[in-house]
Short mmCIF file of C-alpha atoms in Angstrom, two decimals:
data_model
loop_
_atom_site.label_atom_id
_atom_site.label_comp_id
_atom_site.label_asym_id
_atom_site.label_seq_id
_atom_site.Cartn_x
_atom_site.Cartn_y
_atom_site.Cartn_z
CA MET A 23 -23.54 16.74 -64.96
CA TYR A 24 -23.87 13.80 -62.26
CA GLU A 25 -27.59 14.16 -62.32
CA GLU A 26 -27.60 11.38 -64.41
CA PRO A 27 -27.65 7.88 -62.74
CA TYR A 28 -25.02 6.54 -65.08
CA ARG A 29 -22.64 9.34 -64.28
CA TRP A 30 -23.40 9.07 -60.55
CA ILE A 31 -22.28 5.42 -60.55
CA GLU A 32 -19.05 6.50 -62.89
CA ALA A 33 -18.33 9.12 -60.19
CA VAL A 34 -18.76 6.71 -57.21
CA GLY A 35 -16.33 4.53 -59.49
CA ASN A 36 -13.71 6.90 -59.91
CA ARG A 37 -13.83 8.11 -56.45
CA ARG A 38 -13.47 4.22 -55.37
CA HIS A 39 -10.36 4.42 -57.57
CA TYR A 40 -8.84 7.46 -56.18
CA LEU A 41 -9.56 6.31 -52.69
CA ASP A 42 -8.03 2.55 -53.28
CA GLU A 43 -4.35 4.42 -54.28
CA GLN A 44 -4.65 6.51 -51.35
CA PHE A 45 -4.15 3.51 -48.91
CA THR A 46 -1.23 1.67 -50.90
CA LYS A 47 1.42 3.53 -49.07
CA GLY A 48 -0.10 3.06 -45.55
CA ALA A 49 0.74 0.66 -42.52
CA PRO A 50 -1.45 -2.04 -42.15
CA VAL A 51 -2.91 -2.56 -38.62
CA VAL A 52 -3.49 -6.00 -36.63
CA ALA A 53 -5.78 -6.43 -33.92
CA SER A 54 -5.76 -10.09 -32.35
CA ALA A 55 -6.84 -11.48 -28.96
CA TYR A 56 -4.43 -12.92 -26.54
CA ALA A 57 -4.37 -14.60 -23.29
CA ASP A 58 -5.28 -11.17 -21.09
CA GLY A 59 -7.11 -9.34 -23.52
CA ILE A 60 -6.49 -7.79 -27.09
CA LEU A 61 -3.46 -6.19 -28.55
CA MET A 62 -3.25 -3.89 -31.70
CA LEU A 63 -0.40 -3.52 -33.52
CA THR A 64 0.81 -1.33 -36.39
CA ALA A 65 3.99 0.94 -37.49
CA SER A 66 3.73 4.54 -37.99
CA ARG A 67 5.56 7.43 -39.05
CA GLY A 68 5.01 10.69 -36.79
CA THR A 69 1.33 10.55 -36.16
CA PRO A 70 0.05 7.61 -34.12
CA LYS A 71 -2.44 5.40 -35.45
CA LEU A 72 -3.78 3.91 -32.44
CA TYR A 73 -6.00 5.23 -29.95
CA GLU A 74 -8.22 4.78 -26.65
CA ILE A 75 -11.96 5.43 -27.26
CA TYR A 76 -13.82 4.13 -24.08
CA ASP A 77 -12.74 2.18 -21.16
CA ARG A 78 -12.91 -1.04 -23.17
CA ILE A 79 -12.52 -0.09 -26.73
CA ALA A 80 -9.76 0.76 -28.55
CA LEU A 81 -9.49 2.27 -32.19
CA GLY A 82 -6.76 1.60 -34.98
CA GLY A 83 -6.79 3.60 -37.97
CA MET A 84 -5.47 3.96 -41.88
CA GLY A 85 -5.42 6.87 -44.17
CA HIS A 86 -5.32 10.68 -43.83
CA PRO A 87 -4.55 11.77 -40.17
CA ALA A 88 -7.05 14.79 -40.37
CA ASP A 89 -9.87 12.71 -41.36
CA LEU A 90 -8.92 10.26 -38.65
CA GLU A 91 -8.91 12.78 -36.05
CA LYS A 92 -12.24 13.93 -37.02
CA LEU A 93 -13.79 10.80 -36.75
CA ARG A 94 -12.12 10.02 -33.48
CA PHE A 95 -13.40 13.00 -32.05
CA SER A 96 -17.12 12.33 -32.75
CA LEU A 97 -16.46 8.85 -31.59
CA LEU A 98 -15.47 10.00 -28.05
CA GLU A 99 -18.01 12.57 -27.95
CA MET A 100 -20.50 9.73 -28.78
CA ALA A 101 -18.89 7.41 -26.31
CA HIS A 102 -18.54 9.56 -23.57
CA ILE A 103 -22.08 11.24 -23.33
CA GLU A 104 -23.71 7.63 -23.87
CA GLY A 105 -21.46 6.39 -21.05
CA PHE A 106 -22.42 9.52 -18.55
CA ASN A 107 -26.01 9.79 -19.81
CA ARG A 108 -26.43 5.92 -19.38
CA SER A 109 -23.78 3.77 -18.09
CA PRO A 110 -20.15 2.74 -19.23
CA SER A 111 -21.40 -1.09 -20.02
CA ASP A 112 -23.67 0.81 -22.69
CA VAL A 113 -20.89 2.08 -24.67
CA THR A 114 -20.32 -0.68 -27.34
CA GLY A 115 -18.20 -0.96 -30.31
CA ALA A 116 -21.15 -2.16 -32.26
CA ARG A 117 -23.24 0.81 -31.30
CA LEU A 118 -20.28 3.31 -32.13
CA MET A 119 -19.99 1.81 -35.72
CA LYS A 120 -23.41 1.50 -36.77
CA TYR A 121 -24.75 4.73 -35.22
CA GLY A 122 -21.48 7.01 -34.99
CA LEU A 123 -19.14 5.79 -37.78
CA ALA A 124 -21.09 4.02 -40.73
CA PRO A 125 -23.50 6.74 -41.64
CA ALA A 126 -20.89 9.33 -41.61
CA ILE A 127 -18.51 7.67 -43.73
CA LYS A 128 -21.04 6.40 -46.38
CA GLN A 129 -22.67 9.73 -46.66
CA ALA A 130 -19.33 11.35 -47.30
CA PHE A 131 -18.20 8.72 -49.62
CA GLU A 132 -21.49 9.41 -51.77
CA GLU A 133 -21.78 13.01 -51.84
CA ILE A 134 -19.79 13.39 -54.91
CA TYR A 135 -19.19 17.11 -54.67
CA LYS A 136 -17.67 16.50 -51.36
CA ALA A 137 -14.38 15.26 -49.93
CA PRO A 138 -14.68 11.64 -48.85
CA PHE A 139 -13.12 10.24 -45.31
CA ILE A 140 -9.84 9.13 -46.34
CA VAL A 141 -10.19 6.48 -43.67
CA LYS A 142 -10.42 2.89 -42.77
CA ILE A 143 -10.96 2.11 -38.91
CA LEU A 144 -10.83 -0.98 -36.69
CA LEU A 145 -12.59 -0.93 -33.44
CA ALA A 146 -11.44 -3.41 -30.64
CA GLU A 147 -13.80 -4.22 -27.85
CA LEU A 148 -12.77 -5.85 -24.86
CA GLY A 149 -15.76 -8.55 -23.63
CA THR A 150 -16.24 -9.30 -19.66
CA ARG A 151 -15.10 -12.65 -21.07
CA PRO A 152 -12.93 -13.72 -23.78
CA GLU A 153 -15.71 -14.91 -26.02
CA ARG A 154 -17.35 -11.43 -25.98
CA ASP A 155 -14.31 -9.78 -27.51
CA LEU A 156 -15.32 -8.04 -30.64
CA PHE A 157 -13.70 -6.65 -33.65
CA LEU A 158 -15.21 -4.36 -36.17
CA THR A 159 -13.74 -2.82 -39.27
CA ILE A 160 -14.91 -0.33 -41.48
CA ASN A 161 -14.44 0.58 -45.31
CA TYR A 162 -14.00 4.01 -46.76
CA ASP A 163 -17.30 3.58 -48.44
CA GLY A 164 -18.89 2.94 -45.04
CA THR A 165 -19.45 -1.06 -45.25
CA PHE A 166 -18.53 -2.47 -42.25
CA GLU A 167 -17.99 -6.14 -40.64
CA GLU A 168 -17.88 -7.78 -37.52
CA SER A 169 -15.15 -10.46 -36.39
CA ARG A 170 -13.96 -12.40 -33.50
CA ARG A 171 -10.30 -13.31 -32.46
CA TRP A 172 -8.87 -10.93 -35.05
CA ALA A 173 -9.34 -7.98 -37.52
CA SER A 174 -7.01 -6.25 -39.57
CA LEU A 175 -6.78 -3.29 -42.07
CA GLY A 176 -4.87 -3.42 -45.18
CA ALA A 177 -4.83 -1.21 -48.41
CA THR A 178 -7.12 -3.92 -49.89
CA ALA A 179 -9.63 -6.95 -48.80
CA THR A 180 -6.83 -9.27 -50.19
CA VAL A 181 -4.29 -7.73 -47.79
CA GLN A 182 -6.58 -7.79 -45.03
CA ALA A 183 -7.52 -11.60 -45.88
CA GLN A 184 -3.71 -12.75 -45.90
CA MET A 185 -3.01 -11.18 -42.37
CA GLY A 186 -6.22 -13.03 -41.37
CA ARG A 187 -4.92 -16.39 -42.89
CA TYR A 188 -1.54 -16.17 -41.24
CA LEU A 189 -3.04 -15.70 -37.87
CA ASP A 190 -5.35 -18.70 -38.65
CA SER A 191 -2.33 -20.63 -39.63
CA GLN A 192 -1.31 -20.26 -35.86
CA PRO A 193 -3.35 -22.49 -33.82
CA GLY A 194 -4.28 -21.23 -30.47
CA PHE A 195 -2.76 -17.57 -30.84
CA GLU A 196 -5.86 -16.11 -28.91
CA GLN A 197 -4.60 -17.87 -25.86
CA ALA A 198 -0.92 -17.05 -26.12
CA PRO A 199 0.82 -15.10 -23.80
CA LEU A 200 1.92 -11.29 -24.44
CA LYS A 201 5.54 -11.85 -25.49
CA GLN A 202 4.32 -14.52 -27.88
CA ALA A 203 1.26 -12.82 -29.25
CA VAL A 204 3.33 -9.47 -30.00
CA GLU A 205 5.52 -11.78 -32.05
CA THR A 206 2.50 -13.53 -34.05
CA ALA A 207 0.97 -10.05 -34.64
CA LEU A 208 4.38 -8.56 -36.09
CA CYS A 209 4.64 -11.64 -38.28
CA ALA A 210 0.86 -11.24 -39.50
CA TRP A 211 1.35 -7.13 -39.77
CA ALA A 212 4.67 -8.17 -42.25
CA VAL A 213 2.19 -10.32 -44.31
CA GLY A 214 0.10 -7.31 -44.75
CA SER A 215 2.81 -5.06 -45.45
CA LEU A 216 4.63 -7.40 -47.72
CA ALA A 217 1.28 -7.94 -49.75
CA GLN A 218 0.61 -4.45 -50.08
CA ALA A 219 4.09 -3.72 -51.38
CA ALA A 220 3.54 -6.94 -53.72
CA SER A 221 0.33 -5.54 -55.11
CA SER A 222 1.32 -2.07 -55.71
CA ALA A 223 4.54 -3.38 -57.44
CA ALA A 224 2.62 -5.04 -59.44
CA GLU A 225 0.22 -2.44 -60.43
CA GLY A 226 1.96 -1.41 -63.39
CA GLU A 227 1.00 -4.38 -65.51
CA GLU A 228 -2.07 -5.72 -63.78
CA THR A 229 -5.37 -4.47 -63.37
CA PRO A 230 -5.64 -2.57 -60.33
CA GLY A 231 -7.45 -4.32 -57.79
CA LEU A 232 -6.85 -7.46 -59.07
CA ALA A 233 -3.39 -8.02 -57.84
CA PRO A 234 -1.27 -11.20 -57.73
CA ALA A 235 -2.34 -11.83 -54.67
CA ASP A 236 -5.80 -12.52 -55.43
CA THR A 237 -5.14 -15.54 -57.58
CA THR A 238 -3.16 -17.24 -54.81
CA ALA A 239 -5.43 -16.68 -51.61
CA GLY A 240 -6.55 -19.40 -50.08
CA ASP A 241 -3.35 -21.52 -50.51
CA ALA A 242 -1.65 -21.27 -47.10
CA SER A 243 1.68 -22.47 -48.23
CA THR A 244 2.45 -19.06 -50.37
CA LEU A 245 2.52 -17.26 -47.04
CA PRO A 246 6.24 -16.16 -46.38
CA GLY A 247 8.29 -17.99 -43.59
CA LYS A 248 8.50 -16.51 -40.19
CA ASP A 249 12.45 -15.55 -40.87
CA SER A 250 11.58 -13.48 -43.76
CA LEU A 251 8.45 -11.79 -42.01
CA LEU A 252 10.91 -10.84 -39.17
CA ALA A 253 13.34 -9.46 -41.34
CA HIS A 254 10.89 -7.24 -42.92
CA VAL A 255 9.63 -6.00 -39.59
CA ARG A 256 13.76 -5.36 -38.88
CA GLN A 257 13.89 -3.27 -41.84
CA THR A 258 10.63 -1.51 -41.36
CA VAL A 259 11.74 -0.29 -37.93
CA THR A 260 14.66 1.47 -39.52
CA GLU A 261 12.33 4.23 -40.82
CA LYS A 262 8.93 3.72 -38.98
CA SER A 263 8.48 3.18 -35.46
CA LEU A 264 6.19 0.20 -33.69
CA GLU A 265 3.04 0.97 -31.88
CA CYS A 266 1.43 -1.45 -29.71
CA ILE A 267 -1.56 -1.11 -27.25
CA LEU A 268 -3.47 -3.55 -25.21
CA LEU A 269 -6.88 -3.72 -23.61
CA GLU A 270 -6.22 -5.78 -20.65
CA ARG A 271 -8.85 -7.65 -18.97
CA ASN A 272 -7.44 -7.74 -15.73
CA GLY A 273 -5.99 -4.35 -15.65
CA PRO A 274 -6.57 -1.58 -12.55
CA GLY A 275 -9.59 0.48 -12.67
CA SER A 276 -12.30 1.17 -15.11
CA SER A 277 -10.10 1.79 -18.17
CA LYS A 278 -8.38 -1.26 -19.65
CA TYR A 279 -6.50 0.50 -22.33
CA ARG A 280 -2.90 0.67 -22.00
CA ALA A 281 -0.33 1.66 -24.50
CA LEU A 282 3.23 -0.19 -24.29
CA GLY A 283 6.15 2.68 -23.92
CA SER A 284 9.25 1.94 -26.14
CA ASP A 285 10.97 0.29 -23.29
CA GLU A 286 8.18 -2.42 -22.66
CA LEU A 287 7.83 -2.86 -26.12
CA GLY A 288 11.27 -3.34 -26.58
CA GLY A 289 11.46 -6.08 -24.03
CA LEU A 290 8.66 -8.04 -25.78
CA LEU A 291 10.00 -7.98 -29.32
CA PRO A 292 11.83 -11.03 -30.82
CA SER A 293 15.54 -10.26 -30.64
CA GLY A 294 17.19 -8.22 -33.33
CA ILE A 295 14.16 -5.75 -33.58
CA SER A 296 14.66 -2.59 -31.60
CA THR A 297 11.83 0.22 -30.94
CA ALA A 298 14.86 2.88 -31.00
CA SER A 299 13.16 5.72 -32.75
CA PRO A 300 14.60 5.73 -36.36
CA ALA A 301 17.31 8.36 -37.10
CA MET B 129 -16.74 22.33 -29.05
CA GLY B 130 -15.30 18.89 -28.23
CA MET B 131 -11.86 20.04 -29.59
CA GLN B 132 -11.05 21.61 -26.53
CA GLY B 133 -11.31 18.54 -24.37
CA ASP B 134 -13.81 20.02 -22.13
CA PHE B 135 -16.69 17.40 -21.32
CA PHE B 136 -18.74 19.52 -19.14
CA GLN B 137 -19.15 22.22 -21.76
CA LEU B 138 -19.80 19.01 -24.20
CA LEU B 139 -22.88 18.08 -21.61
CA LYS B 140 -23.90 21.44 -21.24
CA GLU B 141 -24.38 21.94 -25.08
CA GLN B 142 -26.53 18.61 -24.86
CA GLY B 143 -28.85 20.33 -22.46
CA TYR B 144 -27.31 18.89 -19.29
CA GLN B 145 -27.96 20.91 -16.20
CA PHE B 146 -26.05 20.90 -13.09
CA GLY B 147 -27.09 22.23 -9.62
CA ASN B 148 -30.23 23.47 -10.42
CA PRO B 149 -31.60 25.31 -7.17
CA VAL B 150 -34.88 23.42 -5.94
CA ALA B 151 -36.16 24.88 -2.45
CA ALA B 152 -36.16 22.39 0.03
CA ALA B 153 -39.76 21.37 0.73
CA ALA B 154 -40.70 21.87 4.30
CA GLY B 155 -40.62 18.50 6.58
CA ILE B 156 -37.93 16.63 3.85
CA GLU B 157 -34.98 15.33 5.36
CA VAL B 158 -32.10 15.37 2.89
CA PRO B 159 -29.57 12.51 3.62
CA THR B 160 -26.41 14.13 4.87
CA ALA B 161 -23.81 13.71 7.55
CA THR B 162 -20.64 12.08 7.70
CA THR B 163 -17.01 11.90 8.69
CA ILE B 164 -14.07 11.96 5.96
CA LEU B 165 -10.20 12.61 6.63
CA ALA B 166 -7.42 12.86 4.32
CA LEU B 167 -3.82 12.75 5.86
CA LYS B 168 -0.41 12.70 4.26
CA TYR B 169 1.74 9.79 5.62
CA ARG B 170 5.12 8.75 4.56
CA ASP B 171 4.12 7.21 1.03
CA GLY B 172 1.24 9.24 -0.17
CA VAL B 173 -2.01 10.39 1.31
CA LEU B 174 -4.24 8.31 3.10
CA VAL B 175 -8.25 9.13 2.41
CA ALA B 176 -10.81 7.54 4.73
CA GLY B 177 -14.44 7.84 5.62
CA ASP B 178 -17.39 6.17 7.57
CA ARG B 179 -19.89 4.36 6.28
CA ARG B 180 -23.20 5.89 7.47
CA ALA B 181 -25.50 8.12 5.27
CA THR B 182 -28.32 9.25 7.60
CA ALA B 183 -31.72 11.53 6.99
CA GLY B 184 -32.39 13.49 10.16
CA ASN B 185 -31.89 11.07 13.00
CA MET B 186 -32.82 8.27 10.82
CA VAL B 187 -30.08 5.89 9.59
CA MET B 188 -30.55 5.34 5.55
CA TYR B 189 -27.47 3.22 4.97
CA ASP B 190 -24.64 1.62 6.37
CA ARG B 191 -22.36 0.50 3.72
CA THR B 192 -22.41 3.90 1.82
CA ASP B 193 -18.83 4.65 0.11
CA LYS B 194 -17.87 8.12 0.33
CA VAL B 195 -14.41 7.95 -0.61
CA LEU B 196 -14.87 7.81 -4.45
CA GLU B 197 -11.95 7.11 -7.09
CA ILE B 198 -12.12 9.46 -9.98
CA ASP B 199 -9.35 8.14 -11.68
CA ARG B 200 -5.99 5.98 -10.91
CA HIS B 201 -4.51 8.85 -9.08
CA SER B 202 -7.51 11.11 -7.46
CA VAL B 203 -10.07 10.40 -5.34
CA MET B 204 -12.71 12.64 -3.74
CA ALA B 205 -14.18 12.06 -0.46
CA ILE B 206 -17.71 13.47 0.11
CA ALA B 207 -19.69 15.06 3.05
CA GLY B 208 -23.13 16.44 2.51
CA VAL B 209 -25.77 15.82 -0.03
CA PRO B 210 -24.88 12.48 -1.59
CA ALA B 211 -27.03 12.92 -4.61
CA THR B 212 -25.01 15.80 -5.77
CA ALA B 213 -21.71 14.32 -4.69
CA TYR B 214 -22.23 11.39 -6.65
CA GLU B 215 -23.35 13.50 -9.61
CA MET B 216 -20.45 15.52 -9.11
CA VAL B 217 -18.00 12.59 -9.26
CA ARG B 218 -19.63 10.99 -12.12
CA VAL B 219 -19.04 14.35 -14.03
CA LEU B 220 -15.37 14.61 -12.95
CA ALA B 221 -14.48 11.01 -13.97
CA HIS B 222 -15.87 11.47 -16.99
CA SER B 223 -14.13 14.75 -17.83
CA PHE B 224 -10.69 13.49 -16.68
CA LYS B 225 -11.17 10.42 -18.97
CA TYR B 226 -12.54 12.34 -21.86
CA TYR B 227 -9.79 15.11 -21.59
CA ARG B 228 -6.87 12.23 -21.53
CA ARG B 229 -8.61 10.36 -24.38
CA THR B 230 -9.15 13.56 -26.59
CA GLN B 231 -5.85 15.65 -25.68
CA LEU B 232 -3.85 12.15 -25.53
CA GLN B 233 -2.23 13.52 -22.12
CA GLU B 234 -3.12 13.61 -18.75
CA LEU B 235 -5.26 16.55 -17.26
CA SER B 236 -2.62 18.35 -15.04
CA PHE B 237 -3.36 18.17 -11.13
CA GLU B 238 -4.14 22.11 -11.27
CA GLY B 239 -6.49 21.42 -14.05
CA LYS B 240 -8.39 18.67 -12.01
CA LEU B 241 -8.39 21.00 -9.00
CA ARG B 242 -10.13 23.68 -11.30
CA ALA B 243 -12.44 21.10 -12.42
CA VAL B 244 -13.67 20.67 -8.72
CA SER B 245 -13.98 24.11 -8.15
CA LYS B 246 -15.91 24.77 -11.32
CA LEU B 247 -18.38 22.24 -10.22
CA LEU B 248 -18.77 23.42 -7.07
CA LYS B 249 -19.62 26.89 -8.07
CA GLU B 250 -21.91 25.89 -10.72
CA ASN B 251 -23.69 24.04 -7.36
CA VAL B 252 -24.02 27.43 -5.40
CA PRO B 253 -27.34 27.86 -5.90
CA ALA B 254 -28.68 24.15 -5.05
CA ALA B 255 -26.11 24.86 -1.92
CA LEU B 256 -27.61 27.48 -0.73
CA ALA B 257 -30.94 26.53 -1.27
CA GLY B 258 -30.20 23.39 1.20
CA THR B 259 -30.84 20.56 -1.17
CA GLY B 260 -27.21 20.12 -2.59
CA ALA B 261 -24.68 21.23 -0.15
CA VAL B 262 -21.11 19.30 -0.87
CA VAL B 263 -18.17 19.33 1.15
CA PRO B 264 -15.65 17.53 -0.60
CA VAL B 265 -12.09 16.83 0.26
CA PHE B 266 -9.90 16.04 -3.00
CA ALA B 267 -6.67 14.20 -2.57
CA GLY B 268 -4.47 13.02 -5.27
CA TYR B 269 -0.93 12.52 -6.74
CA ASP B 270 0.44 15.26 -8.76
CA HIS B 271 3.30 13.48 -11.11
CA GLU B 272 4.40 16.89 -11.82
CA GLN B 273 5.84 17.73 -8.67
CA GLY B 274 6.06 14.20 -7.13
CA ALA B 275 4.04 14.87 -4.37
CA ALA B 276 0.88 13.36 -3.11
CA LYS B 277 -1.89 16.51 -2.31
CA ILE B 278 -4.89 17.32 -0.41
CA TYR B 279 -7.38 20.10 -0.55
CA PHE B 280 -10.43 20.84 0.93
CA TYR B 281 -13.55 23.06 -0.05
CA ASP B 282 -16.29 25.19 1.41
CA ILE B 283 -19.78 25.02 0.03
CA LEU B 284 -19.17 27.77 -2.17
CA GLY B 285 -16.23 26.33 -3.94
CA ALA B 286 -13.49 27.80 -2.51
CA GLU B 287 -10.56 25.78 -2.63
CA PHE B 288 -7.44 25.26 0.29
CA GLU B 289 -4.48 23.02 0.32
CA ALA B 290 -4.20 20.91 3.48
CA VAL B 291 -0.44 20.77 4.46
CA GLU B 292 -0.82 18.16 6.82
CA TYR B 293 -4.42 16.81 6.72
CA ALA B 294 -8.23 17.85 6.20
CA VAL B 295 -11.42 16.54 7.72
CA SER B 296 -15.22 17.50 6.66
CA GLY B 297 -18.77 16.32 7.67
CA SER B 298 -20.52 16.55 10.96
CA GLY B 299 -18.00 14.29 12.83
CA SER B 300 -15.06 16.17 11.79
CA PRO B 301 -15.00 18.71 14.68
CA THR B 302 -14.03 15.89 17.23
CA ILE B 303 -11.16 14.53 15.12
CA ARG B 304 -9.83 17.72 14.19
CA GLY B 305 -8.36 18.33 17.55
CA ILE B 306 -7.52 14.72 17.85
CA LEU B 307 -5.30 15.21 14.64
CA HIS B 308 -3.77 18.50 15.97
CA TYR B 309 -2.55 16.90 19.16
CA GLN B 310 -1.35 13.85 17.36
CA ASN B 311 0.42 15.63 14.80
CA THR B 312 1.87 18.13 17.09
CA TRP B 313 2.67 16.24 20.26
CA GLY B 314 2.19 12.61 19.23
CA PRO B 315 5.40 10.34 19.08
CA GLN B 316 5.79 11.29 15.57
CA PRO B 317 4.32 13.78 13.02
CA LEU B 318 1.64 11.88 10.94
CA ALA B 319 3.74 12.57 7.73
CA SER B 320 6.14 10.15 8.99
CA LEU B 321 3.94 7.06 9.65
CA PRO B 322 4.37 4.06 7.72
CA GLU B 323 1.19 2.46 5.97
CA GLU B 324 0.11 0.44 8.59
CA GLN B 325 0.17 2.85 11.39
CA ALA B 326 -1.78 5.51 9.32
CA THR B 327 -4.46 3.06 8.80
CA VAL B 328 -4.60 2.25 12.60
CA GLN B 329 -4.52 5.83 13.05
CA ALA B 330 -7.54 6.17 10.56
CA LEU B 331 -9.52 3.50 12.23
CA ARG B 332 -8.84 4.99 15.85
CA LEU B 333 -9.92 8.67 14.36
CA LEU B 334 -13.33 7.59 12.70
CA SER B 335 -14.24 5.43 15.77
CA SER B 336 -13.82 8.38 18.07
CA ALA B 337 -15.96 10.38 15.56
CA ALA B 338 -18.75 7.83 15.87
CA GLU B 339 -18.40 8.20 19.70
CA PHE B 340 -19.66 11.88 19.70
CA ASP B 341 -21.37 11.97 16.49
CA SER B 342 -24.49 10.10 15.95
CA ALA B 343 -24.51 10.69 11.95
CA THR B 344 -21.35 8.97 11.49
CA GLY B 345 -21.11 5.04 11.81
CA GLY B 346 -18.27 3.55 13.18
CA VAL B 347 -16.96 0.09 13.35
CA ASN B 348 -19.72 -2.42 13.18
CA ARG B 349 -18.12 -5.91 14.04
CA GLU B 350 -20.81 -7.80 14.27
CA LEU B 351 -21.58 -7.09 10.39
CA ASN B 352 -17.98 -6.88 9.60
CA LEU B 353 -18.44 -3.23 8.63
CA TYR B 354 -15.47 -1.17 8.58
CA PRO B 355 -14.94 2.30 7.56
CA VAL B 356 -13.53 2.91 3.66
CA VAL B 357 -9.73 3.78 3.74
CA LYS B 358 -8.01 4.38 0.22
CA LEU B 359 -4.57 5.01 -0.04
CA ILE B 360 -2.93 7.13 -2.60
CA THR B 361 0.74 6.97 -3.76
CA GLU B 362 2.53 7.47 -6.88
CA ALA B 363 1.53 3.93 -7.93
CA GLY B 364 -1.99 4.87 -7.99
CA VAL B 365 -5.09 4.35 -5.98
CA ARG B 366 -5.17 1.37 -3.45
CA VAL B 367 -8.25 0.37 -1.25
CA ILE B 368 -7.37 -1.48 2.06
CA ALA B 369 -9.22 -4.79 2.33
CA ASP B 370 -11.47 -5.29 4.79
CA GLY B 371 -9.63 -8.53 6.05
CA ASP B 372 -6.44 -5.92 6.73
CA LEU B 373 -8.82 -3.46 8.59
CA LYS B 374 -10.35 -5.97 10.77
CA ARG B 375 -6.80 -7.44 11.64
CA LEU B 376 -5.22 -3.96 12.45
CA TYR B 377 -8.69 -2.87 14.30
CA GLU B 378 -8.42 -6.02 16.65
CA GLN B 379 -4.78 -5.94 17.08
CA ASP B 380 -4.11 -1.95 17.60
CA VAL B 381 -7.79 -0.33 17.91
CA LEU B 382 -9.68 -2.78 20.27
CA ARG B 383 -8.51 -2.01 24.03
CA ALA B 384 -8.35 -5.32 25.95
CA ARG B 385 -10.72 -5.29 29.04
#
């Protein structure tokens, strides 16, 4: 029944609707530059969402763990074969995205008889110099974007934009020391998490995809204050645990990726927030 | 399948071949010769190597690094054909990284040892053909047991654990005796030496090896060339800077005439 173009477009539309639904309960991911490299942060329940891909490349994901795992393995395979056959400097985030992830995700999305990948992925690449740091994000339909200084994953494009808007309202965050950068990233994460909660609460009344946040985007005064953002984080950590990884420009050896353990992360968090695993 | 985290298997699936036997063509001198040593000292393992690469009686290069870091906690010191040895190190480094990143845990120390033996075994045909013999010393910190360890190998891939020290390469017979003497009747056993004294020992040993083996490069003060000395402790691999080697050499190795 999908042979007719109209039916196909309709099927893809349904699929979009179905997929949008899958992310509403997911935790957003924030990645941003800081004084010594890049940090990435999210809150997760059980399965981790942040991973090491190669010497200078980290991955953050939203969506179904099995899909994420499958794509993570294909990226790892591609990166290591390339790094071995050519050289570690030839393994770049842009190539992994364009040739590794995008075609596979797009194909799965459009083959309407098969299951799509329920994922959104963020790749952060640490450059040799800060101006070479690069962030790449890809949506479940295979569209990808490049950005500098920060990137985010959220249930909708609006949520992602809100998080970025928060970061942009913090002047000089990309040169902030780690402790301050963690706090800023936490707040940006809370902006996303709150926006997501608001848009799924409003879904009953409004047209899906046109959540109330859409109408207010661009207006900086609507961002919640830092106190209420941190209060939201404090509440989140009672049921989820925070995950934070770094790509450290001056780290020892060739692998620049380092996951912060709960003790170290605990020391960096603003007061009142603990990393103790939820009861 | 990549799901097992075996990078070497993955390479093979991609058509990669390691250690193909190629009969040594008559008259071609394959670069070899070296002195490498590893010894346990108070805080971990010291691994050192001279920097000369030779082909027959020709010196090819005097700045070779034969003590290669595989990851933050293990190094392989190489004696034998550099082409094969460097390739082995590349395969190992990528294998350990790939395992850690796919499986989300470090490969165990035993696992790393197995990987070294496996590669040496794959290399047997090339080793026997005379174009690819490698006799490495592998040293690393075993976090499971909280101890630094040294292993040495023959060209066929047999693995031996060294209790106190291990040597390899053309200059090694000279210093093996010295190590035994020092360790048994010296002022104190090697395993109790602090870092600086262990480094001094390494410099003296490599200078002795260079004295009797033309294929081992010692210290060349005019060019400011010192052996490579690396220390492996619980904190990871650390390279001793040339400046420190120079200071120790002038202070404790040179004899005032």
